[in-house]
């Protein structure tokens, strides 16, 4: 898979050189390129924003630099994603869906967002990571890339994917490691019993209990 991220702030993406994503890149499972939109500005000062027609607070990212930056990497297999609070909410199902694409292009908005003509021309999929507003699309892009790369075959073990939260609309069960007793807070006896049947039963029960308590809306999807 190839992922191109178009942004005004390329230095924001150092996180994508760490942990699971770094190993996936080293294995050749994913190629991630950070594209500086300013490099495509025709303004002598590399300006990429301007005042909104019709007035309003703040500045809007201009269509020309985004258009040229997108065309520089777009091909017939490209799926374009714009990070936007007006888009559909990102979830595990979308992470799986996007992980099957050959090429993803993320356009990161900033300031008051991007010129509507970018949307009209490229007809991208608009995606939000939640009902709140951030200063730009860089953080949402990183969140989505992390979730997507995890779903690429070989990035992490298949067992880890099966046990993760949101699989089968359930949250993951509580987990523990050494020491078995920390300041009187003890690991449940069943987990150190060696009885694999009872351990599996406990895990399934805990999934249901935790999901009902913390995310009852997920239970209703089953």
Tab-separated table of N, CA and C in Angstrom, residues 33-157:
chain	number	residue	atom	x	y	z
A	33	UNK	N	4.339	8.789	2.200
A	33	UNK	CA	5.006	9.994	1.722
A	33	UNK	C	4.292	11.232	2.267
A	34	UNK	N	5.059	12.175	2.768
A	34	UNK	CA	4.510	13.434	3.269
A	34	UNK	C	4.770	14.513	2.214
A	35	UNK	N	3.692	15.071	1.677
A	35	UNK	CA	3.784	16.043	0.596
A	35	UNK	C	3.502	17.439	1.147
A	36	UNK	N	4.448	18.354	0.958
A	36	UNK	CA	4.275	19.737	1.424
A	36	UNK	C	3.490	20.528	0.386
A	37	UNK	N	2.277	20.906	0.738
A	37	UNK	CA	1.415	21.642	-0.189
A	37	UNK	C	2.062	22.961	-0.610
A	38	UNK	N	2.846	23.556	0.271
A	38	UNK	CA	3.489	24.850	-0.053
A	38	UNK	C	4.404	24.737	-1.275
A	39	UNK	N	4.951	23.552	-1.514
A	39	UNK	CA	5.841	23.369	-2.660
A	39	UNK	C	5.118	23.581	-3.984
A	40	UNK	N	3.801	23.557	-3.950
A	40	UNK	CA	3.013	23.674	-5.177
A	40	UNK	C	2.353	25.052	-5.328
A	41	UNK	N	2.609	25.936	-4.386
A	41	UNK	CA	2.036	27.277	-4.467
A	41	UNK	C	2.731	28.086	-5.555
A	42	UNK	N	1.940	28.821	-6.335
A	42	UNK	CA	2.499	29.691	-7.371
A	42	UNK	C	2.750	31.103	-6.857
A	43	UNK	N	2.417	31.322	-5.599
A	43	UNK	CA	2.687	32.607	-4.961
A	43	UNK	C	4.177	32.692	-4.623
A	44	UNK	N	4.782	33.828	-4.845
A	44	UNK	CA	6.227	33.959	-4.624
A	44	UNK	C	6.622	33.759	-3.169
A	45	UNK	N	5.658	33.971	-2.257
A	45	UNK	CA	5.922	33.756	-0.837
A	45	UNK	C	5.420	32.386	-0.361
A	46	UNK	N	5.016	31.542	-1.310
A	46	UNK	CA	4.500	30.197	-1.013
A	46	UNK	C	3.234	30.237	-0.155
A	47	UNK	N	2.463	31.289	-0.318
A	47	UNK	CA	1.211	31.430	0.409
A	47	UNK	C	0.196	30.407	-0.099
A	48	UNK	N	-0.541	29.820	0.808
A	48	UNK	CA	-1.508	28.780	0.448
A	48	UNK	C	-2.900	29.050	1.008
A	49	UNK	N	-3.148	30.275	1.470
A	49	UNK	CA	-4.454	30.588	2.041
A	49	UNK	C	-4.853	32.009	1.667
A	50	UNK	N	-6.132	32.302	1.870
A	50	UNK	CA	-6.618	33.647	1.557
A	50	UNK	C	-7.925	33.868	2.306
A	51	UNK	N	-8.416	35.133	2.245
A	51	UNK	CA	-9.677	35.454	2.908
A	51	UNK	C	-10.849	34.807	2.185
A	52	UNK	N	-11.900	34.518	2.919
A	52	UNK	CA	-13.090	33.875	2.346
A	52	UNK	C	-13.945	34.894	1.593
A	53	UNK	N	-14.406	34.514	0.408
A	53	UNK	CA	-15.410	35.329	-0.266
A	53	UNK	C	-16.668	35.341	0.587
A	54	UNK	N	-17.290	36.515	0.698
A	54	UNK	CA	-18.501	36.620	1.500
A	54	UNK	C	-18.231	36.937	2.950
A	55	UNK	N	-16.941	37.047	3.311
A	55	UNK	CA	-16.590	37.393	4.680
A	55	UNK	C	-16.538	36.194	5.599
A	56	UNK	N	-16.329	36.456	6.860
A	56	UNK	CA	-16.191	35.401	7.852
A	56	UNK	C	-14.808	35.412	8.465
A	57	UNK	N	-14.722	34.816	9.639
A	57	UNK	CA	-13.452	34.812	10.372
A	57	UNK	C	-12.470	33.816	9.769
A	58	UNK	N	-11.192	34.132	9.890
A	58	UNK	CA	-10.151	33.187	9.530
A	58	UNK	C	-9.835	33.134	8.045
A	59	UNK	N	-8.823	32.317	7.739
A	59	UNK	CA	-8.333	32.163	6.377
A	59	UNK	C	-8.703	30.772	5.857
A	60	UNK	N	-8.795	30.666	4.528
A	60	UNK	CA	-9.177	29.410	3.887
A	60	UNK	C	-8.047	28.946	2.988
A	61	UNK	N	-7.753	27.641	2.994
A	61	UNK	CA	-6.717	27.100	2.120
A	61	UNK	C	-7.164	27.216	0.660
A	62	UNK	N	-6.273	27.685	-0.190
A	62	UNK	CA	-6.581	27.971	-1.590
A	62	UNK	C	-6.643	26.695	-2.426
A	63	UNK	N	-7.421	26.745	-3.499
A	63	UNK	CA	-7.645	25.570	-4.329
A	63	UNK	C	-6.413	25.187	-5.153
A	64	UNK	N	-5.693	26.174	-5.705
A	64	UNK	CA	-4.619	25.854	-6.654
A	64	UNK	C	-3.495	24.983	-6.072
A	65	UNK	N	-2.909	25.339	-4.918
A	65	UNK	CA	-1.836	24.481	-4.395
A	65	UNK	C	-2.316	23.066	-4.070
A	66	UNK	N	-3.530	22.945	-3.523
A	66	UNK	CA	-4.055	21.612	-3.187
A	66	UNK	C	-4.311	20.809	-4.460
A	67	UNK	N	-4.869	21.476	-5.472
A	67	UNK	CA	-5.139	20.792	-6.739
A	67	UNK	C	-3.847	20.252	-7.350
A	68	UNK	N	-2.841	21.092	-7.446
A	68	UNK	CA	-1.591	20.658	-8.069
A	68	UNK	C	-0.878	19.591	-7.238
A	69	UNK	N	-0.913	19.722	-5.920
A	69	UNK	CA	-0.287	18.713	-5.054
A	69	UNK	C	-0.988	17.365	-5.214
A	70	UNK	N	-2.312	17.389	-5.291
A	70	UNK	CA	-3.072	16.151	-5.444
A	70	UNK	C	-2.800	15.510	-6.795
A	71	UNK	N	-2.817	16.307	-7.858
A	71	UNK	CA	-2.576	15.767	-9.199
A	71	UNK	C	-1.174	15.187	-9.337
A	72	UNK	N	-0.223	15.672	-8.528
A	72	UNK	CA	1.155	15.184	-8.617
A	72	UNK	C	1.302	13.745	-8.142
A	73	UNK	N	0.347	13.273	-7.346
A	73	UNK	CA	0.444	11.907	-6.816
A	73	UNK	C	-0.739	11.027	-7.207
A	74	UNK	N	-1.796	11.606	-7.729
A	74	UNK	CA	-3.011	10.843	-8.043
A	74	UNK	C	-2.796	9.922	-9.235
A	75	UNK	N	-3.365	8.713	-9.137
A	75	UNK	CA	-3.402	7.798	-10.276
A	75	UNK	C	-4.768	7.147	-10.334
A	76	UNK	N	-4.946	6.209	-11.247
A	76	UNK	CA	-6.267	5.606	-11.446
A	76	UNK	C	-6.722	4.768	-10.257
A	77	UNK	N	-5.796	4.400	-9.376
A	77	UNK	CA	-6.146	3.581	-8.206
A	77	UNK	C	-6.260	4.386	-6.919
A	78	UNK	N	-6.152	5.695	-7.008
A	78	UNK	CA	-6.109	6.526	-5.799
A	78	UNK	C	-7.491	6.690	-5.173
A	79	UNK	N	-7.523	6.563	-3.839
A	79	UNK	CA	-8.709	6.933	-3.064
A	79	UNK	C	-8.326	8.170	-2.261
A	80	UNK	N	-9.059	9.254	-2.473
A	80	UNK	CA	-8.726	10.528	-1.827
A	80	UNK	C	-9.616	10.727	-0.605
A	81	UNK	N	-8.983	11.087	0.508
A	81	UNK	CA	-9.687	11.314	1.770
A	81	UNK	C	-9.384	12.726	2.255
A	82	UNK	N	-10.427	13.460	2.577
A	82	UNK	CA	-10.272	14.783	3.185
A	82	UNK	C	-10.694	14.689	4.640
A	83	UNK	N	-9.827	15.119	5.529
A	83	UNK	CA	-10.180	15.146	6.953
A	83	UNK	C	-11.096	16.332	7.193
A	84	UNK	N	-12.306	16.048	7.677
A	84	UNK	CA	-13.298	17.115	7.806
A	84	UNK	C	-14.304	16.789	8.894
A	85	UNK	N	-14.667	17.771	9.746
A	85	UNK	CA	-15.692	17.516	10.762
A	85	UNK	C	-17.065	17.249	10.155
A	86	UNK	N	-17.237	17.541	8.857
A	86	UNK	CA	-18.527	17.307	8.217
A	86	UNK	C	-18.618	15.921	7.578
A	87	UNK	N	-17.557	15.119	7.710
A	87	UNK	CA	-17.548	13.803	7.079
A	87	UNK	C	-18.140	12.718	7.957
A	88	UNK	N	-18.227	11.498	7.389
A	88	UNK	CA	-18.678	10.351	8.176
A	88	UNK	C	-17.633	10.031	9.233
A	89	UNK	N	-18.066	9.484	10.359
A	89	UNK	CA	-17.159	9.245	11.486
A	89	UNK	C	-16.340	7.977	11.255
A	90	UNK	N	-15.041	8.111	11.408
A	90	UNK	CA	-14.112	7.008	11.213
A	90	UNK	C	-14.314	5.940	12.283
A	91	UNK	N	-14.218	4.669	11.881
A	91	UNK	CA	-14.336	3.566	12.832
A	91	UNK	C	-13.515	2.375	12.341
A	92	UNK	N	-13.583	1.278	13.089
A	92	UNK	CA	-12.780	0.102	12.761
A	92	UNK	C	-13.160	-0.484	11.406
A	93	UNK	N	-14.424	-0.441	11.054
A	93	UNK	CA	-14.869	-0.978	9.766
A	93	UNK	C	-14.247	-0.198	8.610
A	94	UNK	N	-14.189	1.127	8.753
A	94	UNK	CA	-13.565	1.939	7.711
A	94	UNK	C	-12.057	1.690	7.652
A	95	UNK	N	-11.433	1.481	8.812
A	95	UNK	CA	-9.997	1.168	8.828
A	95	UNK	C	-9.724	-0.096	8.019
A	96	UNK	N	-10.562	-1.112	8.202
A	96	UNK	CA	-10.408	-2.356	7.443
A	96	UNK	C	-10.646	-2.130	5.957
A	97	UNK	N	-11.678	-1.362	5.657
A	97	UNK	CA	-12.016	-1.079	4.255
A	97	UNK	C	-10.876	-0.346	3.558
A	98	UNK	N	-10.355	0.697	4.207
A	98	UNK	CA	-9.287	1.494	3.596
A	98	UNK	C	-7.983	0.702	3.476
A	99	UNK	N	-7.760	-0.259	4.382
A	99	UNK	CA	-6.518	-1.036	4.348
A	99	UNK	C	-6.415	-1.913	3.105
A	100	UNK	N	-7.512	-2.102	2.419
A	100	UNK	CA	-7.529	-2.923	1.202
A	100	UNK	C	-7.274	-2.099	-0.057
A	101	UNK	N	-7.165	-0.783	0.085
A	101	UNK	CA	-6.898	0.089	-1.056
A	101	UNK	C	-5.419	0.003	-1.457
A	102	UNK	N	-5.147	0.243	-2.731
A	102	UNK	CA	-3.769	0.276	-3.215
A	102	UNK	C	-3.082	1.601	-2.908
A	103	UNK	N	-3.867	2.679	-2.947
A	103	UNK	CA	-3.273	4.007	-2.784
A	103	UNK	C	-4.262	4.939	-2.095
A	104	UNK	N	-3.842	5.517	-0.987
A	104	UNK	CA	-4.643	6.500	-0.267
A	104	UNK	C	-3.961	7.858	-0.327
A	105	UNK	N	-4.756	8.892	-0.568
A	105	UNK	CA	-4.266	10.266	-0.503
A	105	UNK	C	-5.068	10.997	0.572
A	106	UNK	N	-4.391	11.499	1.586
A	106	UNK	CA	-5.031	12.292	2.633
A	106	UNK	C	-4.745	13.775	2.374
A	107	UNK	N	-5.794	14.577	2.320
A	107	UNK	CA	-5.639	16.022	2.214
A	107	UNK	C	-5.978	16.624	3.572
A	108	UNK	N	-4.990	17.240	4.202
A	108	UNK	CA	-5.171	17.799	5.544
A	108	UNK	C	-5.556	19.270	5.450
A	109	UNK	N	-6.747	19.590	5.864
A	109	UNK	CA	-7.166	20.983	5.907
A	109	UNK	C	-6.524	21.713	7.081
A	110	UNK	N	-6.610	23.019	7.048
A	110	UNK	CA	-6.105	23.833	8.169
A	110	UNK	C	-6.832	25.176	8.140
A	111	UNK	N	-6.602	25.985	9.160
A	111	UNK	CA	-7.288	27.274	9.291
A	111	UNK	C	-8.805	27.034	9.277
A	112	UNK	N	-9.511	27.659	8.343
A	112	UNK	CA	-10.972	27.473	8.272
A	112	UNK	C	-11.358	26.312	7.345
A	113	UNK	N	-10.357	25.574	6.882
A	113	UNK	CA	-10.632	24.442	6.003
A	113	UNK	C	-10.088	24.673	4.609
A	114	UNK	N	-10.696	24.003	3.612
A	114	UNK	CA	-10.199	24.100	2.244
A	114	UNK	C	-11.304	24.606	1.314
A	115	UNK	N	-10.890	25.222	0.229
A	115	UNK	CA	-11.815	25.729	-0.783
A	115	UNK	C	-12.725	24.597	-1.263
A	116	UNK	N	-14.021	24.859	-1.320
A	116	UNK	CA	-15.009	23.852	-1.706
A	116	UNK	C	-14.728	23.239	-3.072
A	117	UNK	N	-14.028	23.957	-3.932
A	117	UNK	CA	-13.762	23.436	-5.272
A	117	UNK	C	-12.840	22.227	-5.259
A	118	UNK	N	-12.041	22.070	-4.199
A	118	UNK	CA	-11.260	20.843	-4.051
A	118	UNK	C	-12.207	19.638	-3.945
A	119	UNK	N	-13.260	19.814	-3.160
A	119	UNK	CA	-14.264	18.757	-2.994
A	119	UNK	C	-15.004	18.528	-4.308
A	120	UNK	N	-15.375	19.604	-4.982
A	120	UNK	CA	-16.137	19.487	-6.225
A	120	UNK	C	-15.336	18.796	-7.321
A	121	UNK	N	-14.053	19.073	-7.389
A	121	UNK	CA	-13.210	18.513	-8.452
A	121	UNK	C	-12.857	17.048	-8.195
A	122	UNK	N	-12.393	16.741	-6.982
A	122	UNK	CA	-11.868	15.403	-6.713
A	122	UNK	C	-12.906	14.445	-6.123
A	123	UNK	N	-14.008	14.990	-5.610
A	123	UNK	CA	-15.051	14.180	-4.976
A	123	UNK	C	-14.456	13.165	-3.987
A	124	UNK	N	-13.679	13.658	-3.024
A	124	UNK	CA	-13.038	12.768	-2.052
A	124	UNK	C	-14.037	12.252	-1.033
A	125	UNK	N	-13.610	11.276	-0.272
A	125	UNK	CA	-14.406	10.819	0.862
A	125	UNK	C	-14.054	11.706	2.051
A	126	UNK	N	-15.053	12.353	2.621
A	126	UNK	CA	-14.826	13.217	3.781
A	126	UNK	C	-14.982	12.383	5.054
A	127	UNK	N	-13.960	12.433	5.910
A	127	UNK	CA	-13.936	11.604	7.112
A	127	UNK	C	-13.618	12.456	8.339
A	128	UNK	N	-14.360	12.216	9.414
A	128	UNK	CA	-14.136	12.866	10.710
A	128	UNK	C	-13.704	11.817	11.721
A	129	UNK	N	-12.937	12.220	12.726
A	129	UNK	CA	-12.603	11.282	13.799
A	129	UNK	C	-13.430	11.536	15.058
A	130	UNK	N	-14.407	12.440	14.974
A	130	UNK	CA	-15.262	12.681	16.136
A	130	UNK	C	-15.912	14.049	16.084
A	131	UNK	N	-16.852	14.243	16.972
A	131	UNK	CA	-17.622	15.486	16.995
A	131	UNK	C	-16.922	16.561	17.809
A	132	UNK	N	-15.790	17.000	17.291
A	132	UNK	CA	-15.037	18.098	17.900
A	132	UNK	C	-14.187	18.715	16.800
A	133	UNK	N	-13.669	19.919	17.061
A	133	UNK	CA	-12.914	20.644	16.047
A	133	UNK	C	-11.447	20.743	16.465
A	134	UNK	N	-10.550	20.424	15.523
A	134	UNK	CA	-9.115	20.558	15.748
A	134	UNK	C	-8.574	21.692	14.878
A	135	UNK	N	-7.334	22.072	15.122
A	135	UNK	CA	-6.730	23.169	14.364
A	135	UNK	C	-6.435	22.778	12.921
A	136	UNK	N	-6.280	21.492	12.678
A	136	UNK	CA	-5.972	21.049	11.321
A	136	UNK	C	-6.211	19.564	11.164
A	137	UNK	N	-6.003	19.077	9.938
A	137	UNK	CA	-6.274	17.678	9.640
A	137	UNK	C	-5.107	16.742	9.869
A	138	UNK	N	-3.996	17.269	10.380
A	138	UNK	CA	-2.815	16.432	10.551
A	138	UNK	C	-3.028	15.331	11.586
A	139	UNK	N	-3.576	15.695	12.745
A	139	UNK	CA	-3.818	14.687	13.774
A	139	UNK	C	-4.835	13.630	13.321
A	140	UNK	N	-5.971	14.020	12.741
A	140	UNK	CA	-6.887	13.001	12.227
A	140	UNK	C	-6.242	12.086	11.184
A	141	UNK	N	-5.409	12.646	10.311
A	141	UNK	CA	-4.737	11.814	9.306
A	141	UNK	C	-3.845	10.776	9.969
A	142	UNK	N	-3.091	11.188	10.993
A	142	UNK	CA	-2.216	10.245	11.692
A	142	UNK	C	-3.016	9.170	12.405
A	143	UNK	N	-4.126	9.563	13.026
A	143	UNK	CA	-4.983	8.587	13.706
A	143	UNK	C	-5.476	7.540	12.713
A	144	UNK	N	-5.953	7.996	11.559
A	144	UNK	CA	-6.487	7.065	10.571
A	144	UNK	C	-5.399	6.183	9.977
A	145	UNK	N	-4.246	6.768	9.665
A	145	UNK	CA	-3.149	5.978	9.103
A	145	UNK	C	-2.721	4.888	10.077
A	146	UNK	N	-2.624	5.217	11.355
A	146	UNK	CA	-2.262	4.223	12.368
A	146	UNK	C	-3.254	3.064	12.363
A	147	UNK	N	-4.540	3.395	12.411
A	147	UNK	CA	-5.575	2.350	12.445
A	147	UNK	C	-5.586	1.531	11.167
A	148	UNK	N	-5.337	2.163	10.031
A	148	UNK	CA	-5.346	1.467	8.742
A	148	UNK	C	-4.154	0.534	8.608
A	149	UNK	N	-2.964	1.031	8.946
A	149	UNK	CA	-1.750	0.222	8.792
A	149	UNK	C	-1.818	-1.031	9.662
A	150	UNK	N	-2.410	-0.927	10.842
A	150	UNK	CA	-2.556	-2.095	11.707
A	150	UNK	C	-3.336	-3.220	11.023
A	151	UNK	N	-4.222	-2.844	10.099
A	151	UNK	CA	-5.073	-3.832	9.440
A	151	UNK	C	-4.412	-4.476	8.221
A	152	UNK	N	-3.274	-3.959	7.799
A	152	UNK	CA	-2.574	-4.544	6.657
A	152	UNK	C	-1.982	-5.883	7.065
A	153	UNK	N	-2.212	-6.897	6.272
A	153	UNK	CA	-1.726	-8.236	6.600
A	153	UNK	C	-0.215	-8.231	6.789
A	154	UNK	N	0.223	-8.729	7.932
A	154	UNK	CA	1.641	-8.791	8.245
A	154	UNK	C	2.140	-7.666	9.126
A	155	UNK	N	1.331	-6.613	9.302
A	155	UNK	CA	1.771	-5.488	10.135
A	155	UNK	C	1.850	-5.893	11.598
A	156	UNK	N	0.813	-6.593	12.084
A	156	UNK	CA	0.828	-7.187	13.419
A	156	UNK	C	0.236	-8.579	13.315
A	157	UNK	N	0.326	-9.356	14.399
A	157	UNK	CA	-0.163	-10.732	14.358
A	157	UNK	C	-1.677	-10.774	14.194
